[in-house]
mmCIF file of C-alpha atoms and ligand atoms in Angstrom:
data_model
loop_
_atom_site.group_PDB
_atom_site.id
_atom_site.type_symbol
_atom_site.label_atom_id
_atom_site.label_comp_id
_atom_site.label_asym_id
_atom_site.label_seq_id
_atom_site.Cartn_x
_atom_site.Cartn_y
_atom_site.Cartn_z
ATOM 1 C CA MET A 271 59.800 118.858 107.965
ATOM 2 C CA SER A 272 58.900 122.518 109.343
ATOM 3 C CA GLY A 273 61.933 124.471 111.163
ATOM 4 C CA LEU A 274 60.028 124.251 114.398
ATOM 5 C CA ARG A 275 59.846 120.643 114.073
ATOM 6 C CA ALA A 276 63.313 120.211 113.311
ATOM 7 C CA LEU A 277 64.390 122.378 116.417
ATOM 8 C CA LEU A 278 62.047 120.304 118.582
ATOM 9 C CA ALA A 279 63.739 116.991 117.240
ATOM 10 C CA VAL A 280 67.138 118.523 118.085
ATOM 11 C CA VAL A 281 66.197 119.666 121.447
ATOM 12 C CA LEU A 282 64.770 115.969 122.476
ATOM 13 C CA VAL A 283 67.596 114.293 121.138
ATOM 14 C CA CYS A 284 69.908 116.500 123.280
ATOM 15 C CA LEU A 285 67.921 115.791 126.344
ATOM 16 C CA LEU A 286 68.548 111.721 125.787
ATOM 17 C CA PRO A 287 70.885 110.386 128.512
ATOM 18 C CA THR A 288 73.403 110.006 125.797
ATOM 19 C CA GLY A 289 72.894 113.498 125.097
ATOM 20 C CA CYS A 290 74.314 115.286 121.817
ATOM 21 C CA GLY A 291 77.439 114.408 120.050
ATOM 22 C CA GLU A 292 79.976 116.940 118.738
ATOM 23 C CA SER A 293 78.073 117.261 115.547
ATOM 24 C CA ASP A 294 75.019 119.340 115.209
ATOM 25 C CA ALA A 295 71.218 118.033 114.822
ATOM 26 C CA PHE A 296 70.785 115.644 111.895
ATOM 27 C CA PRO A 297 67.576 115.403 109.841
ATOM 28 C CA GLU A 298 65.054 113.216 111.380
ATOM 29 C CA ASP A 299 65.135 110.283 108.682
ATOM 30 C CA SER A 300 68.598 110.249 108.657
ATOM 31 C CA THR A 301 71.028 107.042 109.414
ATOM 32 C CA MET A 302 72.832 109.270 111.838
ATOM 33 C CA ALA A 303 69.406 110.292 113.453
ATOM 34 C CA ARG A 304 68.475 106.465 113.663
ATOM 35 C CA ILE A 305 71.898 105.557 115.223
ATOM 36 C CA ARG A 306 71.573 108.410 117.808
ATOM 37 C CA GLU A 307 68.171 107.241 118.731
ATOM 38 C CA ARG A 308 69.062 103.795 118.889
ATOM 39 C CA GLY A 309 72.242 104.752 120.972
ATOM 40 C CA VAL A 310 74.437 102.180 119.805
ATOM 41 C CA LEU A 311 76.594 102.150 116.448
ATOM 42 C CA THR A 312 76.941 98.668 114.883
ATOM 43 C CA VAL A 313 80.314 98.021 113.431
ATOM 44 C CA GLY A 314 81.631 95.425 111.128
ATOM 45 C CA ILE A 315 85.329 94.964 111.623
ATOM 46 C CA LYS A 316 88.296 92.251 111.731
ATOM 47 C CA PHE A 317 88.685 90.401 114.959
ATOM 48 C CA ASP A 318 92.019 88.763 114.044
ATOM 49 C CA GLN A 319 94.205 91.767 112.544
ATOM 50 C CA PRO A 320 96.496 93.226 115.106
ATOM 51 C CA MET A 321 96.830 96.766 115.137
ATOM 52 C CA PHE A 322 93.717 97.221 112.836
ATOM 53 C CA GLY A 323 90.984 95.050 114.313
ATOM 54 C CA TYR A 324 91.716 92.447 116.840
ATOM 55 C CA LYS A 325 89.738 90.770 119.576
ATOM 56 C CA ASP A 326 92.005 90.591 122.671
ATOM 57 C CA PRO A 327 91.495 86.966 123.936
ATOM 58 C CA ALA A 328 92.005 87.923 127.563
ATOM 59 C CA SER A 329 90.067 91.067 127.910
ATOM 60 C CA GLY A 330 87.546 90.425 125.028
ATOM 61 C CA ARG A 331 88.288 94.555 123.852
ATOM 62 C CA ILE A 332 88.556 95.265 120.646
ATOM 63 C CA THR A 333 91.719 97.085 119.773
ATOM 64 C CA GLY A 334 93.431 98.800 116.643
ATOM 65 C CA PHE A 335 93.283 101.619 114.377
ATOM 66 C CA ASP A 336 89.945 100.591 112.608
ATOM 67 C CA ALA A 337 88.350 100.253 116.115
ATOM 68 C CA GLU A 338 89.567 103.555 117.008
ATOM 69 C CA MET A 339 88.203 105.162 113.850
ATOM 70 C CA ALA A 340 84.786 103.469 114.909
ATOM 71 C CA ARG A 341 84.917 104.490 118.292
ATOM 72 C CA LEU A 342 85.253 108.148 117.511
ATOM 73 C CA VAL A 343 82.133 107.619 115.115
ATOM 74 C CA ALA A 344 80.265 106.234 118.040
ATOM 75 C CA LYS A 345 81.184 108.917 120.286
ATOM 76 C CA ASP A 346 80.195 111.752 117.829
ATOM 77 C CA LEU A 347 76.881 110.064 117.029
ATOM 78 C CA THR A 348 75.894 108.605 120.569
ATOM 79 C CA GLY A 349 77.924 110.941 122.874
ATOM 80 C CA SER A 350 80.043 107.944 124.451
ATOM 81 C CA GLU A 351 82.739 105.903 122.277
ATOM 82 C CA ARG A 352 81.219 102.687 124.445
ATOM 83 C CA ASN A 353 78.012 102.829 122.676
ATOM 84 C CA ILE A 354 79.327 100.423 120.059
ATOM 85 C CA ARG A 355 78.725 96.962 119.168
ATOM 86 C CA PHE A 356 81.724 95.335 117.251
ATOM 87 C CA VAL A 357 80.498 92.281 114.696
ATOM 88 C CA GLU A 358 83.420 90.217 113.287
ATOM 89 C CA THR A 359 83.384 90.497 109.555
ATOM 90 C CA VAL A 360 85.923 88.758 107.309
ATOM 91 C CA SER A 361 86.824 90.154 103.962
ATOM 92 C CA ARG A 362 84.091 88.218 101.891
ATOM 93 C CA GLU A 363 81.269 89.215 104.184
ATOM 94 C CA ARG A 364 81.596 92.868 103.949
ATOM 95 C CA GLU A 365 79.417 93.887 101.174
ATOM 96 C CA ASN A 366 76.880 91.279 102.536
ATOM 97 C CA PHE A 367 76.857 92.757 105.975
ATOM 98 C CA ILE A 368 76.034 96.319 104.828
ATOM 99 C CA SER A 369 73.655 95.755 102.304
ATOM 100 C CA GLN A 370 71.661 93.386 104.557
ATOM 101 C CA GLY A 371 71.902 95.737 107.383
ATOM 102 C CA VAL A 372 73.817 93.588 109.696
ATOM 103 C CA VAL A 373 75.889 96.417 110.641
ATOM 104 C CA ASP A 374 75.813 100.427 110.273
ATOM 105 C CA LEU A 375 79.170 100.384 108.754
ATOM 106 C CA VAL A 376 82.437 98.278 107.915
ATOM 107 C CA VAL A 377 85.730 99.439 109.014
ATOM 108 C CA ALA A 378 87.811 96.627 108.340
ATOM 109 C CA THR A 379 90.807 97.227 106.164
ATOM 110 C CA TYR A 380 88.404 97.717 103.418
ATOM 111 C CA SER A 381 89.769 98.951 100.177
ATOM 112 C CA ILE A 382 87.494 101.350 97.969
ATOM 113 C CA THR A 383 87.105 99.620 94.517
ATOM 114 C CA PRO A 384 84.958 100.050 91.537
ATOM 115 C CA ALA A 385 83.616 96.726 91.872
ATOM 116 C CA ARG A 386 82.810 97.121 95.733
ATOM 117 C CA ALA A 387 81.059 100.420 94.924
ATOM 118 C CA GLU A 388 78.412 98.850 92.887
ATOM 119 C CA ARG A 389 77.130 97.133 96.089
ATOM 120 C CA VAL A 390 78.062 99.802 98.927
ATOM 121 C CA SER A 391 79.251 103.157 99.295
ATOM 122 C CA PHE A 392 82.550 104.351 100.377
ATOM 123 C CA THR A 393 83.868 107.377 102.458
ATOM 124 C CA ASP A 394 86.902 109.172 101.326
ATOM 125 C CA PRO A 395 90.133 107.369 102.537
ATOM 126 C CA TYR A 396 91.275 107.490 106.046
ATOM 127 C CA TYR A 397 94.236 105.480 105.261
ATOM 128 C CA TYR A 398 96.675 104.122 102.611
ATOM 129 C CA ALA A 399 98.379 100.619 102.596
ATOM 130 C CA GLY A 400 100.069 98.732 100.029
ATOM 131 C CA GLN A 401 100.196 94.910 99.416
ATOM 132 C CA ASP A 402 103.333 93.102 100.513
ATOM 133 C CA MET A 403 104.556 89.655 101.632
ATOM 134 C CA LEU A 404 105.143 87.928 104.829
ATOM 135 C CA VAL A 405 107.808 84.841 104.687
ATOM 136 C CA ARG A 406 109.817 82.739 107.032
ATOM 137 C CA ALA A 407 112.405 84.490 108.445
ATOM 138 C CA GLY A 408 115.090 81.921 107.407
ATOM 139 C CA ASP A 409 113.632 81.917 103.893
ATOM 140 C CA SER A 410 116.042 84.132 101.595
ATOM 141 C CA THR A 411 114.375 83.190 98.356
ATOM 142 C CA ILE A 412 111.599 85.698 98.434
ATOM 143 C CA ASN A 413 112.579 89.406 98.106
ATOM 144 C CA GLN A 414 110.151 91.000 95.571
ATOM 145 C CA VAL A 415 106.630 90.023 94.048
ATOM 146 C CA SER A 416 108.131 88.150 91.263
ATOM 147 C CA ASP A 417 109.987 85.823 93.880
ATOM 148 C CA LEU A 418 106.525 84.092 94.362
ATOM 149 C CA ASP A 419 106.694 82.509 90.807
ATOM 150 C CA GLY A 420 106.165 78.829 91.468
ATOM 151 C CA LYS A 421 105.625 79.506 95.282
ATOM 152 C CA THR A 422 102.537 78.546 97.440
ATOM 153 C CA VAL A 423 100.939 81.804 98.737
ATOM 154 C CA CYS A 424 98.267 82.339 101.285
ATOM 155 C CA THR A 425 95.588 85.003 101.299
ATOM 156 C CA ALA A 426 91.893 85.732 102.043
ATOM 157 C CA THR A 427 88.830 85.243 100.110
ATOM 158 C CA GLY A 428 87.138 88.332 98.796
ATOM 159 C CA SER A 429 90.025 90.493 98.982
ATOM 160 C CA THR A 430 91.859 92.862 96.626
ATOM 161 C CA SER A 431 94.987 90.828 97.424
ATOM 162 C CA VAL A 432 93.876 87.474 95.574
ATOM 163 C CA ASP A 433 92.799 89.960 92.376
ATOM 164 C CA ARG A 434 96.420 91.495 92.492
ATOM 165 C CA LEU A 435 98.087 88.217 92.980
ATOM 166 C CA ARG A 436 96.596 86.750 89.925
ATOM 167 C CA THR A 437 97.212 89.498 87.741
ATOM 168 C CA THR A 438 100.695 90.321 89.155
ATOM 169 C CA VAL A 439 102.066 86.710 89.702
ATOM 170 C CA PRO A 440 99.940 84.422 87.928
ATOM 171 C CA THR A 441 102.287 81.579 88.476
ATOM 172 C CA ALA A 442 101.832 81.609 91.989
ATOM 173 C CA GLU A 443 99.642 79.032 93.500
ATOM 174 C CA LEU A 444 97.097 80.354 95.849
ATOM 175 C CA GLU A 445 95.814 78.899 99.149
ATOM 176 C CA ILE A 446 92.780 80.946 99.529
ATOM 177 C CA VAL A 447 91.338 81.024 103.165
ATOM 178 C CA ASP A 448 88.592 83.142 104.969
ATOM 179 C CA ALA A 449 90.993 85.104 107.188
ATOM 180 C CA TYR A 450 94.878 86.249 107.252
ATOM 181 C CA SER A 451 95.017 84.777 110.669
ATOM 182 C CA ILE A 452 94.497 81.486 109.237
ATOM 183 C CA CYS A 453 97.557 81.815 107.075
ATOM 184 C CA VAL A 454 100.077 82.245 109.873
ATOM 185 C CA PRO A 455 100.414 78.603 111.208
ATOM 186 C CA ALA A 456 100.531 77.318 107.875
ATOM 187 C CA LEU A 457 103.575 79.813 107.129
ATOM 188 C CA VAL A 458 105.209 78.788 110.154
ATOM 189 C CA ALA A 459 104.858 75.097 109.688
ATOM 190 C CA GLY A 460 105.963 75.404 106.164
ATOM 191 C CA ARG A 461 102.824 74.413 104.220
ATOM 192 C CA VAL A 462 102.996 77.630 102.710
ATOM 193 C CA ASP A 463 105.710 79.703 101.514
ATOM 194 C CA ALA A 464 104.437 83.306 101.597
ATOM 195 C CA ILE A 465 101.270 85.392 103.121
ATOM 196 C CA SER A 466 100.246 88.462 100.734
ATOM 197 C CA THR A 467 98.069 91.072 101.590
ATOM 198 C CA ASP A 468 98.121 94.744 102.964
ATOM 199 C CA ASN A 469 101.489 95.561 104.537
ATOM 200 C CA THR A 470 99.490 96.914 107.688
ATOM 201 C CA ILE A 471 97.993 93.601 108.188
ATOM 202 C CA LEU A 472 101.079 91.834 107.741
ATOM 203 C CA LEU A 473 102.793 94.163 110.344
ATOM 204 C CA GLY A 474 100.353 93.115 112.881
ATOM 205 C CA LEU A 475 100.936 89.216 112.241
ATOM 206 C CA LEU A 476 104.526 89.857 112.199
ATOM 207 C CA ALA A 477 104.134 91.336 115.647
ATOM 208 C CA GLN A 478 103.169 88.151 117.091
ATOM 209 C CA HIS A 479 105.865 86.109 115.505
ATOM 210 C CA PRO A 480 109.103 88.646 115.203
ATOM 211 C CA ASP A 481 111.754 86.073 115.475
ATOM 212 C CA THR A 482 110.214 83.404 112.901
ATOM 213 C CA LEU A 483 108.752 85.677 110.372
ATOM 214 C CA ARG A 484 110.019 88.738 108.088
ATOM 215 C CA LEU A 485 108.196 91.417 105.937
ATOM 216 C CA VAL A 486 109.479 91.495 102.646
ATOM 217 C CA GLY A 487 109.060 95.325 102.485
ATOM 218 C CA LYS A 488 108.413 95.550 98.782
ATOM 219 C CA PRO A 489 104.826 97.006 98.484
ATOM 220 C CA PHE A 490 103.084 96.574 95.124
ATOM 221 C CA GLY A 491 99.769 98.346 94.412
ATOM 222 C CA ARG A 492 98.397 100.936 96.695
ATOM 223 C CA GLU A 493 95.015 100.390 98.877
ATOM 224 C CA PRO A 494 92.918 103.350 99.995
ATOM 225 C CA TYR A 495 90.727 102.118 103.012
ATOM 226 C CA GLY A 496 87.081 103.704 103.087
ATOM 227 C CA ILE A 497 84.206 103.170 105.733
ATOM 228 C CA GLY A 498 81.856 101.054 103.817
ATOM 229 C CA ILE A 499 78.393 101.890 104.164
ATOM 230 C CA ARG A 500 74.644 101.218 102.616
ATOM 231 C CA LYS A 501 74.887 102.164 99.118
ATOM 232 C CA GLN A 502 73.155 105.508 98.171
ATOM 233 C CA ASP A 503 73.166 106.835 101.617
ATOM 234 C CA ALA A 504 74.720 110.033 100.608
ATOM 235 C CA ALA A 505 74.124 111.938 103.851
ATOM 236 C CA PHE A 506 75.625 109.278 105.986
ATOM 237 C CA ARG A 507 78.824 109.171 103.674
ATOM 238 C CA ASP A 508 78.950 113.217 103.589
ATOM 239 C CA TYR A 509 78.479 113.294 107.584
ATOM 240 C CA LEU A 510 81.520 110.507 107.847
ATOM 241 C CA ASN A 511 83.756 112.457 105.142
ATOM 242 C CA GLY A 512 83.194 115.372 107.740
ATOM 243 C CA LEU A 513 84.348 113.316 110.577
ATOM 244 C CA ILE A 514 87.392 112.052 108.775
ATOM 245 C CA ALA A 515 88.401 115.356 107.569
ATOM 246 C CA ARG A 516 87.928 116.703 111.269
ATOM 247 C CA TRP A 517 90.294 113.961 112.709
ATOM 248 C CA LEU A 518 93.049 114.544 110.196
ATOM 249 C CA ARG A 519 92.878 118.422 110.891
ATOM 250 C CA ASP A 520 92.644 117.995 114.812
ATOM 251 C CA GLY A 521 95.127 115.399 115.593
ATOM 252 C CA GLN A 522 92.789 112.388 116.496
ATOM 253 C CA TRP A 523 93.963 110.454 113.348
ATOM 254 C CA ASP A 524 97.779 110.917 114.613
ATOM 255 C CA ARG A 525 96.675 110.244 118.174
ATOM 256 C CA ALA A 526 94.749 106.689 116.827
ATOM 257 C CA PHE A 527 97.815 105.931 114.725
ATOM 258 C CA MET A 528 100.353 106.341 117.642
ATOM 259 C CA ALA A 529 98.065 104.308 119.866
ATOM 260 C CA THR A 530 98.001 101.231 117.441
ATOM 261 C CA ILE A 531 99.927 101.089 114.574
ATOM 262 C CA GLY A 532 102.826 103.373 115.727
ATOM 263 C CA VAL A 533 103.552 101.544 118.887
ATOM 264 C CA GLY A 534 106.124 99.219 117.228
ATOM 265 C CA GLY A 535 107.716 102.644 115.657
ATOM 266 C CA ALA A 536 106.115 102.549 112.253
ATOM 267 C CA THR A 537 105.650 105.926 110.815
ATOM 268 C CA SER A 538 102.648 107.223 109.022
ATOM 269 C CA GLU A 539 103.871 109.229 106.090
ATOM 270 C CA SER A 540 102.959 106.970 103.374
ATOM 271 C CA SER A 541 99.532 105.711 104.869
ATOM 272 C CA ARG A 542 98.267 109.267 106.232
ATOM 273 C CA PRO A 543 95.967 110.932 103.844
ATOM 274 C CA ALA A 544 96.498 114.955 103.409
ATOM 275 C CA THR A 545 94.619 117.297 105.862
ATOM 276 C CA ARG A 546 91.736 118.343 104.031
HETATM 277 N N1 LIG B 78 92.614 95.808 101.671
HETATM 278 C C1 LIG B 78 92.291 94.712 101.110
HETATM 279 C C2 LIG B 78 90.774 94.406 100.810
HETATM 280 O O1 LIG B 78 90.009 95.253 101.011
HETATM 281 C C3 LIG B 78 93.033 93.661 101.676
HETATM 282 C C4 LIG B 78 92.615 93.437 102.997
HETATM 283 C C5 LIG B 78 91.588 92.725 103.618
HETATM 284 O O2 LIG B 78 91.084 91.761 102.956
HETATM 285 O O3 LIG B 78 90.819 92.930 104.651
HETATM 286 O O4 LIG B 78 90.458 93.659 100.106
#
């Protein structure tokens, strides 16, 4: 594209009702330009994980840290955080939804792994979690991961949590379901002995049952969360990496943390990536 045409494209985009985001012009054929032109960012997110991605049953609003990250992207691309469409994306659908173009990106407690990177691309980590266990408050027999030996443990299909349980405690019996929220009534009713996944997800579930459940608090394994996008879209990945780096520098990351995960008093030191 000639310099003049590029300039014209910028001017035209900036005349749209949504205006320009904070970022500068994008190459005409880029994912960023397409989303800006469409005026809506489509985001795959969890709907049942309080503090990360949660659809409030009363208001219908999607809340949580992942939702805040997505809104910041929408704001930058379209001029408003409201120009966003959230699509519920359970763990096992994440790669599918990205590669089939159902969503522009997935921000859904999505760990960066080499196996997944065969099918999708990831940004740099925007958050670090660790796998942990949620048990009944009255159960004093589970205090570390090896105590899951012989117990029934609930977790979700298509997650790193399943894989790590299989390698760390092969003697645990796994109850594998579509979404972590399905595990909660099973745990409360005694049909399973524990739920195991990222500590951050478990904290959100615990907040709904503070008197009946207990977080063991012995994380095993580190889970770096990235934003998932279509494979080989290096320009979109670089753009998103630039945004994440900016949020870590300018306080937006910390504000999003305090407004979501931090509300219950959690601190961010083990989960915050270094400022870059
Ligand atoms: N972060 C882990 C994963 O991506 C577990 C949480 C989840 O399933 O969303 O598999």
